PDB file of N, CA, C and O in Angstrom, chain B, residues numbered from 101:
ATOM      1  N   UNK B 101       0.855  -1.190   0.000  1.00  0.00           N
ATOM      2  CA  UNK B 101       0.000   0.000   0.000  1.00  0.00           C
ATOM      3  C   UNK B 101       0.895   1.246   0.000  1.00  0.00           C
ATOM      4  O   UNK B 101       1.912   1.336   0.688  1.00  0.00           O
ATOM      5  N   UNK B 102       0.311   2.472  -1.059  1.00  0.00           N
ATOM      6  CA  UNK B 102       1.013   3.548  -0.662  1.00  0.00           C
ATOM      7  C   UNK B 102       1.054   4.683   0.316  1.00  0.00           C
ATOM      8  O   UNK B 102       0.491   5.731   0.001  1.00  0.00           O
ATOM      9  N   UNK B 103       1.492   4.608   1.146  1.00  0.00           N
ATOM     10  CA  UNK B 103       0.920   6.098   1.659  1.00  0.00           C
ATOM     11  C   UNK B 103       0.656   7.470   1.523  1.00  0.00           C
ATOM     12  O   UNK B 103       1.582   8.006   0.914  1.00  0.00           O
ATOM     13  N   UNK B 104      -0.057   8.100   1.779  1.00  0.00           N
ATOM     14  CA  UNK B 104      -0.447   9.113   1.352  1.00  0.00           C
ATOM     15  C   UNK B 104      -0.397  10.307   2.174  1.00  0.00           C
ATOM     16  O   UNK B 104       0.056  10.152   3.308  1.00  0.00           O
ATOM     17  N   UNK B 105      -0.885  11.817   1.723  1.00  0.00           N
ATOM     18  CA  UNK B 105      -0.658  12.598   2.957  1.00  0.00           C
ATOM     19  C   UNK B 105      -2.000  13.502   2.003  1.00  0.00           C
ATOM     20  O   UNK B 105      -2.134  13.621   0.785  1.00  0.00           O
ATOM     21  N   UNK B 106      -2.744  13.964   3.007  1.00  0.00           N
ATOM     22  CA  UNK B 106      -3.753  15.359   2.642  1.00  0.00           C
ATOM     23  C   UNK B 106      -3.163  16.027   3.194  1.00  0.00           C
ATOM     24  O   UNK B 106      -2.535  15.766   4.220  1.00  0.00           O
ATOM     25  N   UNK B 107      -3.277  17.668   2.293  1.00  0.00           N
ATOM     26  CA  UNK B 107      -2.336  18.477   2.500  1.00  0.00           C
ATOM     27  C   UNK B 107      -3.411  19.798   2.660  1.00  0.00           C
ATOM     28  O   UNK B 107      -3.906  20.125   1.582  1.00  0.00           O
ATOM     29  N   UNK B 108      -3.728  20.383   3.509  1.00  0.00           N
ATOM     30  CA  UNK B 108      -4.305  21.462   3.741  1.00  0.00           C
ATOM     31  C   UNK B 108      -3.986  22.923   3.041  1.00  0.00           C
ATOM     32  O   UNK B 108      -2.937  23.566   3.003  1.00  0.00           O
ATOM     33  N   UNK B 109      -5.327  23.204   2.491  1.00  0.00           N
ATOM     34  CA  UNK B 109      -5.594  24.084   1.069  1.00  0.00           C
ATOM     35  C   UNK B 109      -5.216  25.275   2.252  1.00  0.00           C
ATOM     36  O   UNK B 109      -5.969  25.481   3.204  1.00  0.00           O
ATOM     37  N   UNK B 110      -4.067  25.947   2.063  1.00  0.00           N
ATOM     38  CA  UNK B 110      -3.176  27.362   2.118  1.00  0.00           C
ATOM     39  C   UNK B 110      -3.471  28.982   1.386  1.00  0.00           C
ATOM     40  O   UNK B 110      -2.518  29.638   0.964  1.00  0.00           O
ATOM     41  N   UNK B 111      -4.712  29.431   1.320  1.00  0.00           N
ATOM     42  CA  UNK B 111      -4.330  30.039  -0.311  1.00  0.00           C
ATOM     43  C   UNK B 111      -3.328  31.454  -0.078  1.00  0.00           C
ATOM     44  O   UNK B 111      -3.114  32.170   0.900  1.00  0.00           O
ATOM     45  N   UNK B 112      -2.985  31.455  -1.082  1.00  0.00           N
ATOM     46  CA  UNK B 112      -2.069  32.391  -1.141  1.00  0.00           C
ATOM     47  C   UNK B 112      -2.026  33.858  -1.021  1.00  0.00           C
ATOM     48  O   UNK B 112      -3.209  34.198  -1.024  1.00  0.00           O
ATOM     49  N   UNK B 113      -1.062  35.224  -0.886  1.00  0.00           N
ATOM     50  CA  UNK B 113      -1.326  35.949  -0.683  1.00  0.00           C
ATOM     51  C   UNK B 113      -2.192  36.742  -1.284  1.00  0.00           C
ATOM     52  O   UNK B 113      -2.788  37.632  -0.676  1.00  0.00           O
ATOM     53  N   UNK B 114      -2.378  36.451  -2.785  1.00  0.00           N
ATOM     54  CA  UNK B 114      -3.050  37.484  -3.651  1.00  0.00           C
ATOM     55  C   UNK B 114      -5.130  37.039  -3.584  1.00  0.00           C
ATOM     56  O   UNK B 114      -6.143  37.609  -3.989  1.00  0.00           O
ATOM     57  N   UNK B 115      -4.775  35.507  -2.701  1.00  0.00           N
ATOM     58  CA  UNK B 115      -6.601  35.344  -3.293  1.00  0.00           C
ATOM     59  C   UNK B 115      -6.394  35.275  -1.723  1.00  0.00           C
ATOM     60  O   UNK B 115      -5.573  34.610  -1.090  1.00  0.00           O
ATOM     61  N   UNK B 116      -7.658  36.411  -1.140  1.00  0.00           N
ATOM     62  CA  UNK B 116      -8.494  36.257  -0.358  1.00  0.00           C
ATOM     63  C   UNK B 116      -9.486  36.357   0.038  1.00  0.00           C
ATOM     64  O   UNK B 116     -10.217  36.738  -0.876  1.00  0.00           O
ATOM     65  N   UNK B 117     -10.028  36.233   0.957  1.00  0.00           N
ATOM     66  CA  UNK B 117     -11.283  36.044   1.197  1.00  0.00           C
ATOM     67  C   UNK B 117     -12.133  37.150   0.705  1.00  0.00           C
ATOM     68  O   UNK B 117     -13.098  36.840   0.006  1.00  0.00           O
ATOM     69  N   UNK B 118     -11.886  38.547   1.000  1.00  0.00           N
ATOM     70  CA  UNK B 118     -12.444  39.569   0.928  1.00  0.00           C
ATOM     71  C   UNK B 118     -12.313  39.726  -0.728  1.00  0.00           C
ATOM     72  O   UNK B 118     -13.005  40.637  -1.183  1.00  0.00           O
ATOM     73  N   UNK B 119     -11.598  39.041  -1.606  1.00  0.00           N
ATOM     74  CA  UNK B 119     -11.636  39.680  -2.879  1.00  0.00           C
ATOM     75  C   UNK B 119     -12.447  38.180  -3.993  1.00  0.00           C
ATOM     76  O   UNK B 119     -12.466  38.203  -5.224  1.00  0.00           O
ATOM     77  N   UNK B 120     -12.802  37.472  -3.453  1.00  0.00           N
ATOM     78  CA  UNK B 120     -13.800  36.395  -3.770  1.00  0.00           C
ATOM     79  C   UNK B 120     -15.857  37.141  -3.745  1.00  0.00           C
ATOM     80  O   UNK B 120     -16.552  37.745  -2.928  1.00  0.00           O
ATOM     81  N   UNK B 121     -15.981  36.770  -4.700  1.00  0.00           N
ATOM     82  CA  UNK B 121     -17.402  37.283  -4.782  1.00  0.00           C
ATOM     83  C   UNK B 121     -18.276  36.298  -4.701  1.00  0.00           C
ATOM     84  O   UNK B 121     -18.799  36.016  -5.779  1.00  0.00           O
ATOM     85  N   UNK B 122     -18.746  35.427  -3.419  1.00  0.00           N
ATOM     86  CA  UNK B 122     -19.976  34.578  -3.545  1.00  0.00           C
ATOM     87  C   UNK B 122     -21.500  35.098  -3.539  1.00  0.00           C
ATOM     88  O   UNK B 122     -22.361  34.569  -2.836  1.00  0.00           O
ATOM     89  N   UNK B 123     -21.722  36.085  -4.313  1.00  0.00           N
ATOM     90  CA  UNK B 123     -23.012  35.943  -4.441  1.00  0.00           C
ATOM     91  C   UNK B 123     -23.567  35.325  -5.183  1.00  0.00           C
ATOM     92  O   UNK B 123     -22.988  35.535  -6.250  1.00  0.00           O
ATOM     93  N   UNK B 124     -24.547  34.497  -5.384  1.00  0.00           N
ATOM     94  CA  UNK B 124     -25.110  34.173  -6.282  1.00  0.00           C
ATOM     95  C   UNK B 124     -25.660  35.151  -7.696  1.00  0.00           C
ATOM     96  O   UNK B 124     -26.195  36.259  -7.732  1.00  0.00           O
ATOM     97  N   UNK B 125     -25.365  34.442  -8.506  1.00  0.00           N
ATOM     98  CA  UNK B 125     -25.850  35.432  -9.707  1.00  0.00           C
ATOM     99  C   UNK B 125     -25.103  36.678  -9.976  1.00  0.00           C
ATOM    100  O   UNK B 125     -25.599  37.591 -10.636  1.00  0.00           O
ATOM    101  N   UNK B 126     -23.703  36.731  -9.382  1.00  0.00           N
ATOM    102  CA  UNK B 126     -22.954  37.918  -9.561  1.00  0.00           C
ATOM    103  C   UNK B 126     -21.866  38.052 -10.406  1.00  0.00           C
ATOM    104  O   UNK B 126     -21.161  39.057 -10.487  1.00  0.00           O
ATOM    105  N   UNK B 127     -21.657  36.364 -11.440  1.00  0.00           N
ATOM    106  CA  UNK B 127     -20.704  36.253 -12.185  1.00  0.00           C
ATOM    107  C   UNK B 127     -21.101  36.579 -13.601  1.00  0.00           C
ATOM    108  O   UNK B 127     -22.295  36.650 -13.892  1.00  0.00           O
ATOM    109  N   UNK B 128     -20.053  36.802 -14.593  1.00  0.00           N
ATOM    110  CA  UNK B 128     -20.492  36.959 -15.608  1.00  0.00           C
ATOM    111  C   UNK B 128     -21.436  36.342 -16.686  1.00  0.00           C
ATOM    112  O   UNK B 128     -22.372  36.800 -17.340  1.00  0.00           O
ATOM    113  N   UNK B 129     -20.634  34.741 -16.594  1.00  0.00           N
ATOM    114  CA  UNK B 129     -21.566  33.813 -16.833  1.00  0.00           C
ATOM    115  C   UNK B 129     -23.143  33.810 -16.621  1.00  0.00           C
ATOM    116  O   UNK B 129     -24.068  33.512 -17.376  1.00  0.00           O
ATOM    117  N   UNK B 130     -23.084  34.365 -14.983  1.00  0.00           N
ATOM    118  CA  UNK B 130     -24.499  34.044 -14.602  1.00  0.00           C
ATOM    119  C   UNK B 130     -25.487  35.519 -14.942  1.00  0.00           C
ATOM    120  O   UNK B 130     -26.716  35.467 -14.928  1.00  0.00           O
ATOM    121  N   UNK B 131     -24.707  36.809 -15.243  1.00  0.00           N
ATOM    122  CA  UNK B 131     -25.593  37.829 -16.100  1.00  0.00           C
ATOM    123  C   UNK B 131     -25.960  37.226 -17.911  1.00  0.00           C
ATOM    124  O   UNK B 131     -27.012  37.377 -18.534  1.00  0.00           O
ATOM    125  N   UNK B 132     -24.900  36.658 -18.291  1.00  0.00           N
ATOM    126  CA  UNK B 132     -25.641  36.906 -19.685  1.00  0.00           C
ATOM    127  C   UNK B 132     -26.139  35.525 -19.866  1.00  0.00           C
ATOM    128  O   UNK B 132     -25.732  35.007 -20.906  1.00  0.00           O
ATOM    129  N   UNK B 133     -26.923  34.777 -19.121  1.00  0.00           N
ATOM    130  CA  UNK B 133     -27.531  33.693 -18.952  1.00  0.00           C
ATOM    131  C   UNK B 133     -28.855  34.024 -18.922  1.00  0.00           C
ATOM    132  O   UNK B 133     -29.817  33.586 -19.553  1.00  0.00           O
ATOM    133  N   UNK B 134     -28.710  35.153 -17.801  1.00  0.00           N
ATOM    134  CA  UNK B 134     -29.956  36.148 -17.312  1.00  0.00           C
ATOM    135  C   UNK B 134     -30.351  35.938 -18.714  1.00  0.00           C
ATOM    136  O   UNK B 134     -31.189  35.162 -19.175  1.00  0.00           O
ATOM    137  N   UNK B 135     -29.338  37.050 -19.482  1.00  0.00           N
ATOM    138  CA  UNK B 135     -29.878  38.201 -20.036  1.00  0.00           C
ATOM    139  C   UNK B 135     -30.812  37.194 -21.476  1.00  0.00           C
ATOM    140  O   UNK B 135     -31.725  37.520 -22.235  1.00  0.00           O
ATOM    141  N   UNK B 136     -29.979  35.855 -21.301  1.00  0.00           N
ATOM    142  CA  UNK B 136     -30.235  34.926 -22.734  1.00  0.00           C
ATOM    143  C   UNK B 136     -31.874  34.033 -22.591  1.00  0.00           C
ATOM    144  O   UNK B 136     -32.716  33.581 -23.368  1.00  0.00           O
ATOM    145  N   UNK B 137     -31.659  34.138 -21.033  1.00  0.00           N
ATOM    146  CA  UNK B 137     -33.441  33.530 -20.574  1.00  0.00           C
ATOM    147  C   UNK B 137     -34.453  34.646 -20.613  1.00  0.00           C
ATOM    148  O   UNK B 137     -35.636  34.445 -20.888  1.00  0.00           O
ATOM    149  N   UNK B 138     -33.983  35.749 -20.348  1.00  0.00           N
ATOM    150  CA  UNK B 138     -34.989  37.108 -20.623  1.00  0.00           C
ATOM    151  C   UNK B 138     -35.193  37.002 -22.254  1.00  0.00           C
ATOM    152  O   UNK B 138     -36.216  36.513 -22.732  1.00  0.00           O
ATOM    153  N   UNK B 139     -34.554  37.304 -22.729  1.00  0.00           N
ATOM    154  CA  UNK B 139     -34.687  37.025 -24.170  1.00  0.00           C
ATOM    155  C   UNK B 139     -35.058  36.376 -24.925  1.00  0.00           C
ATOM    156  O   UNK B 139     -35.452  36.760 -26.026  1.00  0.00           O
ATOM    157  N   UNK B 140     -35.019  34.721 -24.369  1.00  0.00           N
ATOM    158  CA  UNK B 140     -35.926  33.460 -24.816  1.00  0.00           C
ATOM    159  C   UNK B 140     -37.341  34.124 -24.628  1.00  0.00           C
ATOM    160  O   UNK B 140     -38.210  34.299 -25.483  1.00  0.00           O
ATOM    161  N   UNK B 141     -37.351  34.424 -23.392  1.00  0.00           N
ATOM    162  CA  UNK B 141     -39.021  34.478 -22.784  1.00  0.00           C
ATOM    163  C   UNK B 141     -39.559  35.780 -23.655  1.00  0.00           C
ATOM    164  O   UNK B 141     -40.731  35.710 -24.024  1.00  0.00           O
ATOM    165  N   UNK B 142     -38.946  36.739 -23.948  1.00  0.00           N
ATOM    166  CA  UNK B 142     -39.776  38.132 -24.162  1.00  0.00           C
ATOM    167  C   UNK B 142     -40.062  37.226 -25.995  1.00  0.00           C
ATOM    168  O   UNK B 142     -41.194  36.830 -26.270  1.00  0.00           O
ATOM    169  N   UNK B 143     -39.375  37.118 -26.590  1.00  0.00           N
ATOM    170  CA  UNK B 143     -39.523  36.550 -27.841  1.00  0.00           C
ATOM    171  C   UNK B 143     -40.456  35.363 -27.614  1.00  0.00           C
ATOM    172  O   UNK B 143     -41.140  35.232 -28.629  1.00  0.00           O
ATOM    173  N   UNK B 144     -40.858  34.154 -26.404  1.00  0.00           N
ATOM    174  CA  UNK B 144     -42.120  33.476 -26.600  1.00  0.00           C
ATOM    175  C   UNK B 144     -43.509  34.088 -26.626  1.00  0.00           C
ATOM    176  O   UNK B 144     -44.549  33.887 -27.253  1.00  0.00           O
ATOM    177  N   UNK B 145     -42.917  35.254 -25.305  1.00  0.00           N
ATOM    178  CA  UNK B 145     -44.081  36.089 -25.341  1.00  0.00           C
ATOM    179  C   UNK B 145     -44.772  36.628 -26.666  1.00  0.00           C
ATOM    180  O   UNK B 145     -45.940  36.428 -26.998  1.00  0.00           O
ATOM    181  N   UNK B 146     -44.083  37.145 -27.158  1.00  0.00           N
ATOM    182  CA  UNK B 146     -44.370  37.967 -28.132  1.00  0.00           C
ATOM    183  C   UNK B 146     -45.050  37.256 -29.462  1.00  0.00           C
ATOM    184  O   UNK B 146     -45.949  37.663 -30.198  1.00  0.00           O
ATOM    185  N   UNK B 147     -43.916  35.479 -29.494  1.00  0.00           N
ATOM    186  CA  UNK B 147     -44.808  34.923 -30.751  1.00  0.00           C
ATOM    187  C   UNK B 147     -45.975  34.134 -30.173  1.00  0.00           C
ATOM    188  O   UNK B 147     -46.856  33.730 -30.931  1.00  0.00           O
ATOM    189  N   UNK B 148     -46.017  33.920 -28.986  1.00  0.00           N
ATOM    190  CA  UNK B 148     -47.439  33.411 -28.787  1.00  0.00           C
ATOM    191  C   UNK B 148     -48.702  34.454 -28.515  1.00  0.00           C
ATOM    192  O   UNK B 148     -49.846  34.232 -28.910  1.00  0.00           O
ATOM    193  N   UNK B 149     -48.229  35.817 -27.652  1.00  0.00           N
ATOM    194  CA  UNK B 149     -49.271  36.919 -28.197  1.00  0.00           C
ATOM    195  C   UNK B 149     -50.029  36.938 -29.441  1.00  0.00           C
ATOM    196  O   UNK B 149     -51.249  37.000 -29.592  1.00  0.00           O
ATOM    197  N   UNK B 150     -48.846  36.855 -30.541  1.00  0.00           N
ATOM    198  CA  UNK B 150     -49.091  37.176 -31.686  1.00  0.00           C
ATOM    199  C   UNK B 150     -50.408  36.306 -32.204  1.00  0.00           C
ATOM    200  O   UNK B 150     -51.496  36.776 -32.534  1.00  0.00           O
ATOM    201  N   UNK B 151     -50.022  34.935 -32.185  1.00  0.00           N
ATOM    202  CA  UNK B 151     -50.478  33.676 -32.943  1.00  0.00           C
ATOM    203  C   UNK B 151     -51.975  33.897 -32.092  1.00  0.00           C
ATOM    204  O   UNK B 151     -53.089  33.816 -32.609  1.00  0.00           O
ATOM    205  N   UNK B 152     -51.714  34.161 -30.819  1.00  0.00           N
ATOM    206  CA  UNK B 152     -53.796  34.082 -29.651  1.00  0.00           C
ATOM    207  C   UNK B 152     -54.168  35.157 -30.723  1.00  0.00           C
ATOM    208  O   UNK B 152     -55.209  34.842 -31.302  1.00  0.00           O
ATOM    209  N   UNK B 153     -53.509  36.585 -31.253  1.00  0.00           N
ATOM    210  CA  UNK B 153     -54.312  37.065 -31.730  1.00  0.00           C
ATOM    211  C   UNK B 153     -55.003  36.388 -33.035  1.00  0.00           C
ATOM    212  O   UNK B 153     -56.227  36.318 -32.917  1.00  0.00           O
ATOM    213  N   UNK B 154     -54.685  36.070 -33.787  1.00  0.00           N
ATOM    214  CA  UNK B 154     -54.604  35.430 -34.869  1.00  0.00           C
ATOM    215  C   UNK B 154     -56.252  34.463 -34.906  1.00  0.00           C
ATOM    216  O   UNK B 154     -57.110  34.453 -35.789  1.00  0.00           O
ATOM    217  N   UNK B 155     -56.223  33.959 -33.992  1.00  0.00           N
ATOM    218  CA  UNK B 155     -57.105  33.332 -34.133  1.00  0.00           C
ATOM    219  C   UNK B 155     -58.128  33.156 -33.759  1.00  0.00           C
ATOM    220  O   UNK B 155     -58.823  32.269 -34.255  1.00  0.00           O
TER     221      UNK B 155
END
């Protein structure tokens, strides 16, 4: 068997705590995701408005 060692996560001087952003929904990713589900929806809206009128 080999042995092993866990080594306790250190982080370094430049990442800390205070400069980490956990909010939810505050990454970039997670704005233009927003912005791509707003956009799905206003465009269903709009072609299913359309089509109720229609008929």
């Amino acid at each position: 068997m080999i042995p092993y060692f866990i080594q306790r996560a250190t982080p370094s001087d430049d990442i800390r705590e205070d400069n980490i952003d956990t909010t939810p929904g505050c990454s970039e990713k997670d704005n233009m995701e927003n912005e791509i589900i707003t956009t799905i929806t206003t465009f269903m809206y709009e072609f299913c408005s359309e089509n109720m009128d229609m008929t």
